[in-house]
mmCIF file of C-alpha atoms in Angstrom:
data_model
loop_
_atom_site.group_PDB
_atom_site.id
_atom_site.type_symbol
_atom_site.label_atom_id
_atom_site.label_comp_id
_atom_site.label_asym_id
_atom_site.label_seq_id
_atom_site.Cartn_x
_atom_site.Cartn_y
_atom_site.Cartn_z
ATOM 1 C CA GLN A 572 94.444 75.782 110.501
ATOM 2 C CA VAL A 573 95.238 79.421 110.536
ATOM 3 C CA GLN A 574 94.100 82.721 108.552
ATOM 4 C CA LEU A 575 96.193 85.299 107.635
ATOM 5 C CA VAL A 576 95.531 89.068 106.364
ATOM 6 C CA GLU A 577 98.023 91.208 105.871
ATOM 7 C CA SER A 578 97.339 95.049 105.423
ATOM 8 C CA GLY A 579 99.255 98.156 105.784
ATOM 9 C CA GLY A 580 101.064 98.488 102.209
ATOM 10 C CA GLY A 581 100.814 100.918 100.017
ATOM 11 C CA LEU A 582 102.901 103.503 97.611
ATOM 12 C CA VAL A 583 106.083 105.820 99.591
ATOM 13 C CA GLN A 584 108.472 107.381 98.652
ATOM 14 C CA ALA A 585 112.532 106.397 99.047
ATOM 15 C CA GLY A 586 113.587 106.983 102.615
ATOM 16 C CA GLY A 587 110.310 106.674 103.858
ATOM 17 C CA SER A 588 108.664 104.084 106.345
ATOM 18 C CA LEU A 589 105.736 101.440 105.910
ATOM 19 C CA ASN A 590 104.262 99.263 108.852
ATOM 20 C CA LEU A 591 102.937 96.034 107.678
ATOM 21 C CA SER A 592 100.460 94.015 109.505
ATOM 22 C CA CYS A 593 99.766 90.323 109.362
ATOM 23 C CA ALA A 594 96.356 89.427 111.732
ATOM 24 C CA ALA A 595 96.120 85.800 112.279
ATOM 25 C CA SER A 596 92.846 83.726 112.810
ATOM 26 C CA GLY A 597 92.124 79.925 114.121
ATOM 27 C CA ARG A 598 93.972 77.969 116.764
ATOM 28 C CA ALA A 599 96.854 78.486 118.680
ATOM 29 C CA PHE A 600 98.525 81.313 116.377
ATOM 30 C CA SER A 601 101.097 82.703 119.613
ATOM 31 C CA TYR A 602 102.976 78.533 119.333
ATOM 32 C CA TYR A 603 103.447 79.241 115.109
ATOM 33 C CA ALA A 604 106.900 80.549 113.990
ATOM 34 C CA MET A 605 106.193 83.678 111.430
ATOM 35 C CA GLY A 606 107.759 85.000 108.551
ATOM 36 C CA TRP A 607 107.366 87.963 106.485
ATOM 37 C CA PHE A 608 108.044 87.444 102.459
ATOM 38 C CA ARG A 609 108.191 89.263 99.234
ATOM 39 C CA GLN A 610 107.951 88.817 95.600
ATOM 40 C CA ALA A 611 108.831 91.295 93.059
ATOM 41 C CA GLN A 612 107.226 90.995 89.755
ATOM 42 C CA GLY A 613 109.131 88.769 87.797
ATOM 43 C CA LYS A 614 111.302 87.322 90.024
ATOM 44 C CA GLU A 615 111.065 84.570 92.822
ATOM 45 C CA ARG A 616 109.536 84.882 96.232
ATOM 46 C CA ASP A 617 112.376 85.575 99.269
ATOM 47 C CA ILE A 618 112.060 85.738 103.063
ATOM 48 C CA VAL A 619 112.382 89.120 104.136
ATOM 49 C CA ALA A 620 112.487 88.266 108.206
ATOM 50 C CA ALA A 621 110.968 85.873 110.262
ATOM 51 C CA VAL A 622 110.354 85.754 114.249
ATOM 52 C CA SER A 623 109.493 82.729 116.573
ATOM 53 C CA TRP A 624 106.772 81.796 118.262
ATOM 54 C CA SER A 625 108.111 83.368 121.837
ATOM 55 C CA GLY A 626 109.347 86.462 119.603
ATOM 56 C CA GLY A 627 112.895 85.793 121.021
ATOM 57 C CA SER A 628 114.491 84.802 118.133
ATOM 58 C CA THR A 629 114.586 86.634 114.624
ATOM 59 C CA TYR A 630 115.984 86.670 111.143
ATOM 60 C CA TYR A 631 116.847 89.229 108.781
ATOM 61 C CA ALA A 632 117.606 89.030 105.373
ATOM 62 C CA ASP A 633 121.178 91.139 104.722
ATOM 63 C CA SER A 634 119.019 93.167 102.208
ATOM 64 C CA VAL A 635 117.293 94.546 105.286
ATOM 65 C CA LYS A 636 119.203 94.876 108.285
ATOM 66 C CA GLY A 637 119.308 97.518 110.120
ATOM 67 C CA ARG A 638 116.232 98.863 108.006
ATOM 68 C CA PHE A 639 113.282 96.473 108.671
ATOM 69 C CA THR A 640 112.257 95.014 112.229
ATOM 70 C CA ILE A 641 109.888 92.224 112.993
ATOM 71 C CA SER A 642 107.672 91.974 115.900
ATOM 72 C CA ARG A 643 104.619 89.792 117.152
ATOM 73 C CA ASP A 644 101.683 90.790 119.624
ATOM 74 C CA ASN A 645 100.626 87.092 120.314
ATOM 75 C CA ALA A 646 97.537 88.750 122.619
ATOM 76 C CA LYS A 647 96.439 90.183 119.532
ATOM 77 C CA ASN A 648 97.536 87.511 116.972
ATOM 78 C CA THR A 649 99.182 89.899 114.804
ATOM 79 C CA VAL A 650 102.863 89.955 113.601
ATOM 80 C CA TYR A 651 104.720 93.467 112.144
ATOM 81 C CA LEU A 652 106.776 94.692 109.936
ATOM 82 C CA GLN A 653 108.682 97.732 110.317
ATOM 83 C CA MET A 654 110.199 98.903 107.527
ATOM 84 C CA ASN A 655 112.285 101.836 107.425
ATOM 85 C CA SER A 656 114.719 103.970 105.104
ATOM 86 C CA LEU A 657 112.493 101.963 101.890
ATOM 87 C CA LYS A 658 114.257 102.170 98.822
ATOM 88 C CA PRO A 659 113.190 101.548 95.155
ATOM 89 C CA GLU A 660 114.153 97.793 95.251
ATOM 90 C CA ASP A 661 112.075 97.005 98.192
ATOM 91 C CA THR A 662 108.701 97.158 95.711
ATOM 92 C CA ALA A 663 107.008 93.977 95.736
ATOM 93 C CA VAL A 664 104.278 92.355 97.248
ATOM 94 C CA TYR A 665 104.599 91.566 100.967
ATOM 95 C CA SER A 666 103.389 88.690 102.477
ATOM 96 C CA CYS A 667 103.222 86.687 105.865
ATOM 97 C CA ALA A 668 102.891 83.158 106.711
ATOM 98 C CA ALA A 669 103.180 80.858 109.927
ATOM 99 C CA ARG A 670 104.790 77.804 110.343
ATOM 100 C CA TRP A 671 104.292 74.852 113.018
ATOM 101 C CA PRO A 672 107.627 74.873 114.999
ATOM 102 C CA TYR A 673 107.459 71.257 116.204
ATOM 103 C CA TYR A 674 107.957 72.798 119.889
ATOM 104 C CA ARG A 675 111.372 74.404 118.733
ATOM 105 C CA ASP A 676 111.988 78.484 119.578
ATOM 106 C CA ASP A 677 113.543 79.176 116.558
ATOM 107 C CA ALA A 678 112.811 81.430 113.361
ATOM 108 C CA PHE A 679 113.193 79.869 110.580
ATOM 109 C CA PRO A 680 114.759 81.384 107.455
ATOM 110 C CA SER A 681 113.143 79.459 104.483
ATOM 111 C CA LEU A 682 110.157 79.439 102.498
ATOM 112 C CA GLU A 683 108.616 76.275 103.808
ATOM 113 C CA TYR A 684 105.775 77.081 105.745
ATOM 114 C CA ASP A 685 102.399 76.004 106.527
ATOM 115 C CA TYR A 686 100.018 79.088 105.991
ATOM 116 C CA TRP A 687 100.194 81.558 103.570
ATOM 117 C CA GLY A 688 98.490 85.426 103.412
ATOM 118 C CA GLN A 689 97.320 86.767 100.333
ATOM 119 C CA GLY A 690 99.764 90.057 100.275
ATOM 120 C CA THR A 691 99.818 93.321 100.189
ATOM 121 C CA GLN A 692 101.568 95.602 97.802
ATOM 122 C CA VAL A 693 104.296 97.982 98.475
ATOM 123 C CA THR A 694 105.681 100.716 96.046
ATOM 124 C CA VAL A 695 108.692 102.977 96.922
ATOM 125 C CA SER A 696 109.207 105.600 93.883
ATOM 126 C CA SER A 697 112.388 107.018 93.592
#
């Protein structure tokens, strides 16, 4: 079992930056692949970025490439999403999730994750 708590969301102007954190508790966080997802009002949840258990493999959605960076610190049981050059269309609830990778050091660009956090609101004003 893994419990996840996101923080760092808020209101920012277009062009600004935010750094989201996802703190994990429970067993063996360092063995889980992690992902960040977002869901805008009235839309389906989409994957934003993913990272393998070692941090050696990452994935980014096309819409955030070059602007967002996912990273993790397994010693602190935390995964981060650094978001730069934010746009109004980045406004959404951002959630992190954990997936058991079955010993593969891969980032998983899908919605099939095992544990989810509650989410944190990010609002980008124009």
